[in-house]
Amino acid sequence: MTRLVKVADVKELPQGSMKTYDVEGRYILLANVEGVFYAMDALCSHEEWDLSEGVLEGKKVVCAGHAAVWDLETGEAEFDEELKPLETYKTIVKDGFVHVELSD
Ligand code: FES
C-alpha cells in the first residue's frame, strides 16, 4: 500500500536547490529541477554522505564525498565501482506542499 506524506513547503525549495528531510525516520532528498520535484534516498550508498551536500546538475546529483553521480530519476549511480541503487519516490505537490509517496 502507498500513502502520501507531506514533506516540505514548496517555498523552501527554489529551482535548482535540494535539501534532505527526515521523513518518518528515512532520510529523503528533495530536489527542484526546473519546477519538477524529485525525491530519492539522501544517503549515498558508497559511504553514506548526505547528497544534499553535493552539487545538483540538471537531474543528477554529484556526491560531495567521492563524486559518484546519482540520477534522480532512476536512483542509479555512475562511479568507478558498482553502487547499490537508491530508492526514488514519486512526488506530488498539493496545497503548496511537496508530498512523497511511501509504500508500507
Ligand atoms: S560517499 Fe558518495 S561517492 Fe563516496
PDB file of N, CA and C and ligand atoms in Angstrom:
ATOM      1  N   MET A   1       0.822  -1.200   0.000  1.00  0.00           N
ATOM      2  CA  MET A   1       0.000   0.000   0.000  1.00  0.00           C
ATOM      3  C   MET A   1       0.863   1.260   0.000  1.00  0.00           C
ATOM      4  N   THR A   2       0.404   2.285  -0.672  1.00  0.00           N
ATOM      5  CA  THR A   2       1.181   3.531  -0.676  1.00  0.00           C
ATOM      6  C   THR A   2       0.382   4.637   0.001  1.00  0.00           C
ATOM      7  N   ARG A   3       1.106   5.583   0.522  1.00  0.00           N
ATOM      8  CA  ARG A   3       0.450   6.752   1.120  1.00  0.00           C
ATOM      9  C   ARG A   3       1.301   7.968   0.861  1.00  0.00           C
ATOM     10  N   LEU A   4       0.625   9.133   0.897  1.00  0.00           N
ATOM     11  CA  LEU A   4       1.327  10.390   0.651  1.00  0.00           C
ATOM     12  C   LEU A   4       1.728  11.016   1.975  1.00  0.00           C
ATOM     13  N   VAL A   5       2.964  11.431   2.058  1.00  0.00           N
ATOM     14  CA  VAL A   5       3.448  12.075   3.276  1.00  0.00           C
ATOM     15  C   VAL A   5       3.887  13.493   2.920  1.00  0.00           C
ATOM     16  N   LYS A   6       3.363  14.462   3.670  1.00  0.00           N
ATOM     17  CA  LYS A   6       3.722  15.860   3.445  1.00  0.00           C
ATOM     18  C   LYS A   6       5.153  16.078   3.933  1.00  0.00           C
ATOM     19  N   VAL A   7       6.000  16.641   3.076  1.00  0.00           N
ATOM     20  CA  VAL A   7       7.407  16.775   3.457  1.00  0.00           C
ATOM     21  C   VAL A   7       7.863  18.225   3.571  1.00  0.00           C
ATOM     22  N   ALA A   8       7.547  19.048   2.570  1.00  0.00           N
ATOM     23  CA  ALA A   8       8.135  20.386   2.603  1.00  0.00           C
ATOM     24  C   ALA A   8       7.248  21.407   1.917  1.00  0.00           C
ATOM     25  N   ASP A   9       7.325  22.619   2.414  1.00  0.00           N
ATOM     26  CA  ASP A   9       6.683  23.758   1.772  1.00  0.00           C
ATOM     27  C   ASP A   9       7.456  24.020   0.469  1.00  0.00           C
ATOM     28  N   VAL A  10       6.763  24.191  -0.639  1.00  0.00           N
ATOM     29  CA  VAL A  10       7.473  24.425  -1.910  1.00  0.00           C
ATOM     30  C   VAL A  10       8.386  25.648  -1.823  1.00  0.00           C
ATOM     31  N   LYS A  11       8.042  26.598  -0.955  1.00  0.00           N
ATOM     32  CA  LYS A  11       8.862  27.821  -0.839  1.00  0.00           C
ATOM     33  C   LYS A  11      10.257  27.530  -0.290  1.00  0.00           C
ATOM     34  N   GLU A  12      10.396  26.415   0.396  1.00  0.00           N
ATOM     35  CA  GLU A  12      11.724  26.056   0.947  1.00  0.00           C
ATOM     36  C   GLU A  12      12.675  25.580  -0.135  1.00  0.00           C
ATOM     37  N   LEU A  13      12.126  25.252  -1.296  1.00  0.00           N
ATOM     38  CA  LEU A  13      12.951  24.611  -2.325  1.00  0.00           C
ATOM     39  C   LEU A  13      12.873  25.345  -3.654  1.00  0.00           C
ATOM     40  N   PRO A  14      13.562  26.460  -3.761  1.00  0.00           N
ATOM     41  CA  PRO A  14      13.554  27.152  -5.057  1.00  0.00           C
ATOM     42  C   PRO A  14      14.197  26.308  -6.149  1.00  0.00           C
ATOM     43  N   GLN A  15      13.947  26.666  -7.388  1.00  0.00           N
ATOM     44  CA  GLN A  15      14.524  25.914  -8.503  1.00  0.00           C
ATOM     45  C   GLN A  15      16.033  25.807  -8.359  1.00  0.00           C
ATOM     46  N   GLY A  16      16.531  24.613  -8.630  1.00  0.00           N
ATOM     47  CA  GLY A  16      17.976  24.390  -8.565  1.00  0.00           C
ATOM     48  C   GLY A  16      18.482  24.078  -7.171  1.00  0.00           C
ATOM     49  N   SER A  17      17.543  23.933  -6.212  1.00  0.00           N
ATOM     50  CA  SER A  17      18.016  23.629  -4.855  1.00  0.00           C
ATOM     51  C   SER A  17      17.607  22.216  -4.453  1.00  0.00           C
ATOM     52  N   MET A  18      18.253  21.735  -3.412  1.00  0.00           N
ATOM     53  CA  MET A  18      17.902  20.417  -2.873  1.00  0.00           C
ATOM     54  C   MET A  18      18.167  20.413  -1.379  1.00  0.00           C
ATOM     55  N   LYS A  19      17.460  19.538  -0.693  1.00  0.00           N
ATOM     56  CA  LYS A  19      17.540  19.516   0.753  1.00  0.00           C
ATOM     57  C   LYS A  19      17.179  18.111   1.236  1.00  0.00           C
ATOM     58  N   THR A  20      17.758  17.735   2.368  1.00  0.00           N
ATOM     59  CA  THR A  20      17.435  16.421   2.938  1.00  0.00           C
ATOM     60  C   THR A  20      16.437  16.577   4.076  1.00  0.00           C
ATOM     61  N   TYR A  21      15.450  15.703   4.097  1.00  0.00           N
ATOM     62  CA  TYR A  21      14.415  15.712   5.130  1.00  0.00           C
ATOM     63  C   TYR A  21      14.356  14.356   5.819  1.00  0.00           C
ATOM     64  N   ASP A  22      14.057  14.411   7.101  1.00  0.00           N
ATOM     65  CA  ASP A  22      13.811  13.177   7.840  1.00  0.00           C
ATOM     66  C   ASP A  22      12.320  12.884   7.680  1.00  0.00           C
ATOM     67  N   VAL A  23      12.014  11.869   6.909  1.00  0.00           N
ATOM     68  CA  VAL A  23      10.611  11.528   6.655  1.00  0.00           C
ATOM     69  C   VAL A  23      10.333  10.205   7.365  1.00  0.00           C
ATOM     70  N   GLU A  24       9.731  10.317   8.514  1.00  0.00           N
ATOM     71  CA  GLU A  24       9.421   9.125   9.316  1.00  0.00           C
ATOM     72  C   GLU A  24      10.652   8.236   9.498  1.00  0.00           C
ATOM     73  N   GLY A  25      11.784   8.884   9.751  1.00  0.00           N
ATOM     74  CA  GLY A  25      12.997   8.114  10.027  1.00  0.00           C
ATOM     75  C   GLY A  25      13.816   7.739   8.794  1.00  0.00           C
ATOM     76  N   ARG A  26      13.321   8.076   7.601  1.00  0.00           N
ATOM     77  CA  ARG A  26      14.104   7.857   6.380  1.00  0.00           C
ATOM     78  C   ARG A  26      14.640   9.197   5.918  1.00  0.00           C
ATOM     79  N   TYR A  27      15.891   9.239   5.530  1.00  0.00           N
ATOM     80  CA  TYR A  27      16.431  10.489   5.002  1.00  0.00           C
ATOM     81  C   TYR A  27      16.161  10.541   3.512  1.00  0.00           C
ATOM     82  N   ILE A  28      15.369  11.522   3.123  1.00  0.00           N
ATOM     83  CA  ILE A  28      14.975  11.651   1.717  1.00  0.00           C
ATOM     84  C   ILE A  28      15.406  13.020   1.192  1.00  0.00           C
ATOM     85  N   LEU A  29      16.044  12.979   0.035  1.00  0.00           N
ATOM     86  CA  LEU A  29      16.497  14.191  -0.627  1.00  0.00           C
ATOM     87  C   LEU A  29      15.382  14.680  -1.550  1.00  0.00           C
ATOM     88  N   LEU A  30      15.033  15.957  -1.419  1.00  0.00           N
ATOM     89  CA  LEU A  30      14.108  16.561  -2.379  1.00  0.00           C
ATOM     90  C   LEU A  30      14.891  17.555  -3.217  1.00  0.00           C
ATOM     91  N   ALA A  31      14.683  17.524  -4.511  1.00  0.00           N
ATOM     92  CA  ALA A  31      15.382  18.446  -5.402  1.00  0.00           C
ATOM     93  C   ALA A  31      14.370  19.076  -6.334  1.00  0.00           C
ATOM     94  N   ASN A  32      14.545  20.351  -6.578  1.00  0.00           N
ATOM     95  CA  ASN A  32      13.680  21.075  -7.506  1.00  0.00           C
ATOM     96  C   ASN A  32      14.458  21.319  -8.797  1.00  0.00           C
ATOM     97  N   VAL A  33      14.078  20.602  -9.845  1.00  0.00           N
ATOM     98  CA  VAL A  33      14.742  20.746 -11.145  1.00  0.00           C
ATOM     99  C   VAL A  33      13.748  21.403 -12.091  1.00  0.00           C
ATOM    100  N   GLU A  34      13.960  22.673 -12.325  1.00  0.00           N
ATOM    101  CA  GLU A  34      13.083  23.451 -13.206  1.00  0.00           C
ATOM    102  C   GLU A  34      11.612  23.294 -12.845  1.00  0.00           C
ATOM    103  N   GLY A  35      11.326  23.335 -11.562  1.00  0.00           N
ATOM    104  CA  GLY A  35       9.937  23.294 -11.116  1.00  0.00           C
ATOM    105  C   GLY A  35       9.375  21.894 -10.908  1.00  0.00           C
ATOM    106  N   VAL A  36      10.161  20.869 -11.232  1.00  0.00           N
ATOM    107  CA  VAL A  36       9.729  19.487 -11.005  1.00  0.00           C
ATOM    108  C   VAL A  36      10.480  18.967  -9.774  1.00  0.00           C
ATOM    109  N   PHE A  37       9.723  18.366  -8.860  1.00  0.00           N
ATOM    110  CA  PHE A  37      10.360  17.878  -7.638  1.00  0.00           C
ATOM    111  C   PHE A  37      10.706  16.397  -7.758  1.00  0.00           C
ATOM    112  N   TYR A  38      11.927  16.071  -7.383  1.00  0.00           N
ATOM    113  CA  TYR A  38      12.397  14.688  -7.376  1.00  0.00           C
ATOM    114  C   TYR A  38      12.702  14.292  -5.941  1.00  0.00           C
ATOM    115  N   ALA A  39      12.454  13.038  -5.631  1.00  0.00           N
ATOM    116  CA  ALA A  39      12.749  12.542  -4.292  1.00  0.00           C
ATOM    117  C   ALA A  39      13.517  11.235  -4.411  1.00  0.00           C
ATOM    118  N   MET A  40      14.557  11.142  -3.617  1.00  0.00           N
ATOM    119  CA  MET A  40      15.418   9.943  -3.651  1.00  0.00           C
ATOM    120  C   MET A  40      16.034   9.794  -2.261  1.00  0.00           C
ATOM    121  N   ASP A  41      16.380   8.584  -1.887  1.00  0.00           N
ATOM    122  CA  ASP A  41      17.070   8.431  -0.609  1.00  0.00           C
ATOM    123  C   ASP A  41      18.296   9.337  -0.593  1.00  0.00           C
ATOM    124  N   ALA A  42      18.550   9.921   0.582  1.00  0.00           N
ATOM    125  CA  ALA A  42      19.544  11.006   0.645  1.00  0.00           C
ATOM    126  C   ALA A  42      20.957  10.552   0.964  1.00  0.00           C
ATOM    127  N   LEU A  43      21.116   9.306   1.425  1.00  0.00           N
ATOM    128  CA  LEU A  43      22.466   8.900   1.821  1.00  0.00           C
ATOM    129  C   LEU A  43      23.112   8.069   0.725  1.00  0.00           C
ATOM    130  N   CYS A  44      24.216   8.566   0.216  1.00  0.00           N
ATOM    131  CA  CYS A  44      24.961   7.882  -0.843  1.00  0.00           C
ATOM    132  C   CYS A  44      25.276   6.452  -0.402  1.00  0.00           C
ATOM    133  N   SER A  45      25.058   5.491  -1.268  1.00  0.00           N
ATOM    134  CA  SER A  45      25.289   4.100  -0.854  1.00  0.00           C
ATOM    135  C   SER A  45      26.769   3.731  -0.896  1.00  0.00           C
ATOM    136  N   HIS A  46      27.618   4.678  -1.226  1.00  0.00           N
ATOM    137  CA  HIS A  46      29.058   4.411  -1.153  1.00  0.00           C
ATOM    138  C   HIS A  46      29.525   4.495   0.302  1.00  0.00           C
ATOM    139  N   GLU A  47      29.549   5.720   0.852  1.00  0.00           N
ATOM    140  CA  GLU A  47      29.934   5.856   2.266  1.00  0.00           C
ATOM    141  C   GLU A  47      29.000   6.780   3.031  1.00  0.00           C
ATOM    142  N   GLU A  48      27.737   6.783   2.556  1.00  0.00           N
ATOM    143  CA  GLU A  48      26.665   7.452   3.284  1.00  0.00           C
ATOM    144  C   GLU A  48      26.802   8.960   3.478  1.00  0.00           C
ATOM    145  N   TRP A  49      27.465   9.626   2.582  1.00  0.00           N
ATOM    146  CA  TRP A  49      27.445  11.091   2.661  1.00  0.00           C
ATOM    147  C   TRP A  49      26.041  11.557   2.317  1.00  0.00           C
ATOM    148  N   ASP A  50      25.677  12.678   2.922  1.00  0.00           N
ATOM    149  CA  ASP A  50      24.381  13.274   2.635  1.00  0.00           C
ATOM    150  C   ASP A  50      24.453  13.951   1.267  1.00  0.00           C
ATOM    151  N   LEU A  51      23.625  13.498   0.349  1.00  0.00           N
ATOM    152  CA  LEU A  51      23.718  14.021  -1.018  1.00  0.00           C
ATOM    153  C   LEU A  51      23.326  15.497  -1.127  1.00  0.00           C
ATOM    154  N   SER A  52      22.628  16.018  -0.132  1.00  0.00           N
ATOM    155  CA  SER A  52      22.285  17.448  -0.210  1.00  0.00           C
ATOM    156  C   SER A  52      23.528  18.323  -0.080  1.00  0.00           C
ATOM    157  N   GLU A  53      24.626  17.729   0.365  1.00  0.00           N
ATOM    158  CA  GLU A  53      25.889  18.483   0.446  1.00  0.00           C
ATOM    159  C   GLU A  53      26.618  18.500  -0.896  1.00  0.00           C
ATOM    160  N   GLY A  54      26.073  17.755  -1.854  1.00  0.00           N
ATOM    161  CA  GLY A  54      26.722  17.682  -3.159  1.00  0.00           C
ATOM    162  C   GLY A  54      26.246  18.781  -4.089  1.00  0.00           C
ATOM    163  N   VAL A  55      26.374  18.529  -5.372  1.00  0.00           N
ATOM    164  CA  VAL A  55      26.036  19.542  -6.374  1.00  0.00           C
ATOM    165  C   VAL A  55      24.930  18.991  -7.280  1.00  0.00           C
ATOM    166  N   LEU A  56      23.905  19.809  -7.481  1.00  0.00           N
ATOM    167  CA  LEU A  56      22.806  19.423  -8.368  1.00  0.00           C
ATOM    168  C   LEU A  56      23.136  19.897  -9.780  1.00  0.00           C
ATOM    169  N   GLU A  57      23.183  18.947 -10.705  1.00  0.00           N
ATOM    170  CA  GLU A  57      23.466  19.296 -12.103  1.00  0.00           C
ATOM    171  C   GLU A  57      22.364  18.706 -12.962  1.00  0.00           C
ATOM    172  N   GLY A  58      21.394  19.521 -13.318  1.00  0.00           N
ATOM    173  CA  GLY A  58      20.235  19.004 -14.037  1.00  0.00           C
ATOM    174  C   GLY A  58      19.524  17.995 -13.149  1.00  0.00           C
ATOM    175  N   LYS A  59      19.278  16.784 -13.689  1.00  0.00           N
ATOM    176  CA  LYS A  59      18.595  15.758 -12.892  1.00  0.00           C
ATOM    177  C   LYS A  59      19.592  14.831 -12.217  1.00  0.00           C
ATOM    178  N   LYS A  60      20.838  15.297 -12.076  1.00  0.00           N
ATOM    179  CA  LYS A  60      21.872  14.467 -11.443  1.00  0.00           C
ATOM    180  C   LYS A  60      22.424  15.186 -10.218  1.00  0.00           C
ATOM    181  N   VAL A  61      22.869  14.374  -9.269  1.00  0.00           N
ATOM    182  CA  VAL A  61      23.495  14.923  -8.071  1.00  0.00           C
ATOM    183  C   VAL A  61      24.897  14.333  -7.969  1.00  0.00           C
ATOM    184  N   VAL A  62      25.869  15.214  -7.839  1.00  0.00           N
ATOM    185  CA  VAL A  62      27.251  14.754  -7.664  1.00  0.00           C
ATOM    186  C   VAL A  62      27.536  14.715  -6.169  1.00  0.00           C
ATOM    187  N   CYS A  63      27.858  13.547  -5.670  1.00  0.00           N
ATOM    188  CA  CYS A  63      28.106  13.369  -4.236  1.00  0.00           C
ATOM    189  C   CYS A  63      29.351  14.140  -3.817  1.00  0.00           C
ATOM    190  N   ALA A  64      29.227  14.835  -2.670  1.00  0.00           N
ATOM    191  CA  ALA A  64      30.360  15.617  -2.151  1.00  0.00           C
ATOM    192  C   ALA A  64      31.462  14.696  -1.619  1.00  0.00           C
ATOM    193  N   GLY A  65      31.111  13.439  -1.365  1.00  0.00           N
ATOM    194  CA  GLY A  65      32.106  12.524  -0.808  1.00  0.00           C
ATOM    195  C   GLY A  65      33.189  12.178  -1.810  1.00  0.00           C
ATOM    196  N   HIS A  66      32.832  11.401  -2.823  1.00  0.00           N
ATOM    197  CA  HIS A  66      33.845  10.930  -3.782  1.00  0.00           C
ATOM    198  C   HIS A  66      33.346  11.038  -5.215  1.00  0.00           C
ATOM    199  N   ALA A  67      32.383  11.953  -5.393  1.00  0.00           N
ATOM    200  CA  ALA A  67      31.935  12.343  -6.735  1.00  0.00           C
ATOM    201  C   ALA A  67      31.164  11.284  -7.523  1.00  0.00           C
ATOM    202  N   ALA A  68      30.503  10.361  -6.846  1.00  0.00           N
ATOM    203  CA  ALA A  68      29.555   9.500  -7.576  1.00  0.00           C
ATOM    204  C   ALA A  68      28.466  10.412  -8.137  1.00  0.00           C
ATOM    205  N   VAL A  69      27.973  10.074  -9.337  1.00  0.00           N
ATOM    206  CA  VAL A  69      26.941  10.899  -9.971  1.00  0.00           C
ATOM    207  C   VAL A  69      25.627  10.122  -9.934  1.00  0.00           C
ATOM    208  N   TRP A  70      24.689  10.647  -9.183  1.00  0.00           N
ATOM    209  CA  TRP A  70      23.406   9.971  -8.985  1.00  0.00           C
ATOM    210  C   TRP A  70      22.337  10.541  -9.898  1.00  0.00           C
ATOM    211  N   ASP A  71      21.551   9.657 -10.450  1.00  0.00           N
ATOM    212  CA  ASP A  71      20.451  10.048 -11.328  1.00  0.00           C
ATOM    213  C   ASP A  71      19.155  10.090 -10.507  1.00  0.00           C
ATOM    214  N   LEU A  72      18.565  11.260 -10.405  1.00  0.00           N
ATOM    215  CA  LEU A  72      17.368  11.416  -9.571  1.00  0.00           C
ATOM    216  C   LEU A  72      16.169  10.650 -10.118  1.00  0.00           C
ATOM    217  N   GLU A  73      16.190  10.338 -11.416  1.00  0.00           N
ATOM    218  CA  GLU A  73      15.047   9.616 -11.993  1.00  0.00           C
ATOM    219  C   GLU A  73      15.138   8.120 -11.740  1.00  0.00           C
ATOM    220  N   THR A  74      16.342   7.582 -11.836  1.00  0.00           N
ATOM    221  CA  THR A  74      16.474   6.120 -11.737  1.00  0.00           C
ATOM    222  C   THR A  74      17.030   5.653 -10.390  1.00  0.00           C
ATOM    223  N   GLY A  75      17.686   6.547  -9.649  1.00  0.00           N
ATOM    224  CA  GLY A  75      18.325   6.147  -8.397  1.00  0.00           C
ATOM    225  C   GLY A  75      19.624   5.384  -8.616  1.00  0.00           C
ATOM    226  N   GLU A  76      20.130   5.452  -9.854  1.00  0.00           N
ATOM    227  CA  GLU A  76      21.388   4.737 -10.134  1.00  0.00           C
ATOM    228  C   GLU A  76      22.558   5.701 -10.190  1.00  0.00           C
ATOM    229  N   ALA A  77      23.743   5.143  -9.929  1.00  0.00           N
ATOM    230  CA  ALA A  77      24.938   5.985  -9.883  1.00  0.00           C
ATOM    231  C   ALA A  77      25.937   5.615 -10.956  1.00  0.00           C
ATOM    232  N   GLU A  78      26.660   6.637 -11.399  1.00  0.00           N
ATOM    233  CA  GLU A  78      27.844   6.387 -12.228  1.00  0.00           C
ATOM    234  C   GLU A  78      29.029   6.572 -11.294  1.00  0.00           C
ATOM    235  N   PHE A  79      29.862   5.533 -11.220  1.00  0.00           N
ATOM    236  CA  PHE A  79      31.001   5.581 -10.286  1.00  0.00           C
ATOM    237  C   PHE A  79      31.996   4.537 -10.745  1.00  0.00           C
ATOM    238  N   ASP A  80      33.207   4.569 -10.196  1.00  0.00           N
ATOM    239  CA  ASP A  80      34.193   3.594 -10.660  1.00  0.00           C
ATOM    240  C   ASP A  80      34.031   2.218 -10.017  1.00  0.00           C
ATOM    241  N   GLU A  81      33.045   2.081  -9.144  1.00  0.00           N
ATOM    242  CA  GLU A  81      32.659   0.739  -8.697  1.00  0.00           C
ATOM    243  C   GLU A  81      31.132   0.720  -8.673  1.00  0.00           C
ATOM    244  N   GLU A  82      30.572  -0.474  -8.654  1.00  0.00           N
ATOM    245  CA  GLU A  82      29.118  -0.545  -8.685  1.00  0.00           C
ATOM    246  C   GLU A  82      28.538  -0.157  -7.332  1.00  0.00           C
ATOM    247  N   LEU A  83      27.578   0.756  -7.330  1.00  0.00           N
ATOM    248  CA  LEU A  83      26.940   1.157  -6.079  1.00  0.00           C
ATOM    249  C   LEU A  83      25.500   0.683  -6.075  1.00  0.00           C
ATOM    250  N   LYS A  84      25.049   0.312  -4.893  1.00  0.00           N
ATOM    251  CA  LYS A  84      23.662  -0.119  -4.747  1.00  0.00           C
ATOM    252  C   LYS A  84      22.752   1.058  -5.100  1.00  0.00           C
ATOM    253  N   PRO A  85      21.779   0.846  -5.979  1.00  0.00           N
ATOM    254  CA  PRO A  85      20.877   1.958  -6.336  1.00  0.00           C
ATOM    255  C   PRO A  85      20.140   2.493  -5.110  1.00  0.00           C
ATOM    256  N   LEU A  86      19.774   3.745  -5.179  1.00  0.00           N
ATOM    257  CA  LEU A  86      18.990   4.356  -4.114  1.00  0.00           C
ATOM    258  C   LEU A  86      17.524   4.347  -4.523  1.00  0.00           C
ATOM    259  N   GLU A  87      16.688   4.281  -3.529  1.00  0.00           N
ATOM    260  CA  GLU A  87      15.244   4.295  -3.791  1.00  0.00           C
ATOM    261  C   GLU A  87      14.803   5.685  -4.255  1.00  0.00           C
ATOM    262  N   THR A  88      13.938   5.719  -5.262  1.00  0.00           N
ATOM    263  CA  THR A  88      13.352   7.002  -5.667  1.00  0.00           C
ATOM    264  C   THR A  88      11.865   6.964  -5.320  1.00  0.00           C
ATOM    265  N   TYR A  89      11.288   8.137  -5.171  1.00  0.00           N
ATOM    266  CA  TYR A  89       9.902   8.236  -4.745  1.00  0.00           C
ATOM    267  C   TYR A  89       9.144   9.190  -5.652  1.00  0.00           C
ATOM    268  N   LYS A  90       7.870   8.878  -5.811  1.00  0.00           N
ATOM    269  CA  LYS A  90       7.018   9.770  -6.581  1.00  0.00           C
ATOM    270  C   LYS A  90       6.693  10.990  -5.716  1.00  0.00           C
ATOM    271  N   THR A  91       6.660  12.161  -6.334  1.00  0.00           N
ATOM    272  CA  THR A  91       6.288  13.358  -5.572  1.00  0.00           C
ATOM    273  C   THR A  91       5.030  13.973  -6.159  1.00  0.00           C
ATOM    274  N   ILE A  92       4.275  14.606  -5.287  1.00  0.00           N
ATOM    275  CA  ILE A  92       3.071  15.312  -5.712  1.00  0.00           C
ATOM    276  C   ILE A  92       3.031  16.636  -4.959  1.00  0.00           C
ATOM    277  N   VAL A  93       2.724  17.716  -5.660  1.00  0.00           N
ATOM    278  CA  VAL A  93       2.564  18.997  -4.978  1.00  0.00           C
ATOM    279  C   VAL A  93       1.075  19.220  -4.754  1.00  0.00           C
ATOM    280  N   LYS A  94       0.743  19.431  -3.496  1.00  0.00           N
ATOM    281  CA  LYS A  94      -0.661  19.607  -3.123  1.00  0.00           C
ATOM    282  C   LYS A  94      -0.735  20.699  -2.065  1.00  0.00           C
ATOM    283  N   ASP A  95      -1.609  21.671  -2.267  1.00  0.00           N
ATOM    284  CA  ASP A  95      -1.791  22.763  -1.298  1.00  0.00           C
ATOM    285  C   ASP A  95      -0.473  23.454  -0.927  1.00  0.00           C
ATOM    286  N   GLY A  96       0.421  23.590  -1.908  1.00  0.00           N
ATOM    287  CA  GLY A  96       1.666  24.305  -1.643  1.00  0.00           C
ATOM    288  C   GLY A  96       2.741  23.484  -0.943  1.00  0.00           C
ATOM    289  N   PHE A  97       2.485  22.205  -0.775  1.00  0.00           N
ATOM    290  CA  PHE A  97       3.478  21.346  -0.117  1.00  0.00           C
ATOM    291  C   PHE A  97       3.881  20.177  -1.019  1.00  0.00           C
ATOM    292  N   VAL A  98       5.148  19.832  -0.918  1.00  0.00           N
ATOM    293  CA  VAL A  98       5.626  18.659  -1.649  1.00  0.00           C
ATOM    294  C   VAL A  98       5.327  17.433  -0.790  1.00  0.00           C
ATOM    295  N   HIS A  99       4.668  16.467  -1.409  1.00  0.00           N
ATOM    296  CA  HIS A  99       4.374  15.203  -0.735  1.00  0.00           C
ATOM    297  C   HIS A  99       5.154  14.094  -1.438  1.00  0.00           C
ATOM    298  N   VAL A 100       5.527  13.112  -0.673  1.00  0.00           N
ATOM    299  CA  VAL A 100       6.256  11.982  -1.208  1.00  0.00           C
ATOM    300  C   VAL A 100       5.416  10.726  -0.997  1.00  0.00           C
ATOM    301  N   GLU A 101       5.413   9.878  -2.023  1.00  0.00           N
ATOM    302  CA  GLU A 101       4.628   8.643  -1.906  1.00  0.00           C
ATOM    303  C   GLU A 101       5.497   7.548  -1.306  1.00  0.00           C
ATOM    304  N   LEU A 102       5.102   7.073  -0.143  1.00  0.00           N
ATOM    305  CA  LEU A 102       5.849   5.993   0.515  1.00  0.00           C
ATOM    306  C   LEU A 102       5.030   4.725   0.456  1.00  0.00           C
ATOM    307  N   SER A 103       5.723   3.602   0.358  1.00  0.00           N
ATOM    308  CA  SER A 103       4.969   2.354   0.425  1.00  0.00           C
ATOM    309  C   SER A 103       5.268   1.664   1.750  1.00  0.00           C
ATOM    310  N   ASP A 104       4.268   0.992   2.271  1.00  0.00           N
ATOM    311  CA  ASP A 104       4.423   0.339   3.591  1.00  0.00           C
ATOM    312  C   ASP A 104       5.032  -1.033   3.437  1.00  0.00           C
TER     313      ASP A 104
HETATM  314  S1  FES B   1      30.104   8.776  -0.216  1.00  0.00           S
HETATM  315 FE1  FES B   1      29.215   9.320  -2.117  1.00  0.00          FE
HETATM  316  S2  FES B   1      30.758   8.858  -3.534  1.00  0.00           S
HETATM  317 FE2  FES B   1      31.638   8.234  -1.649  1.00  0.00          FE
END
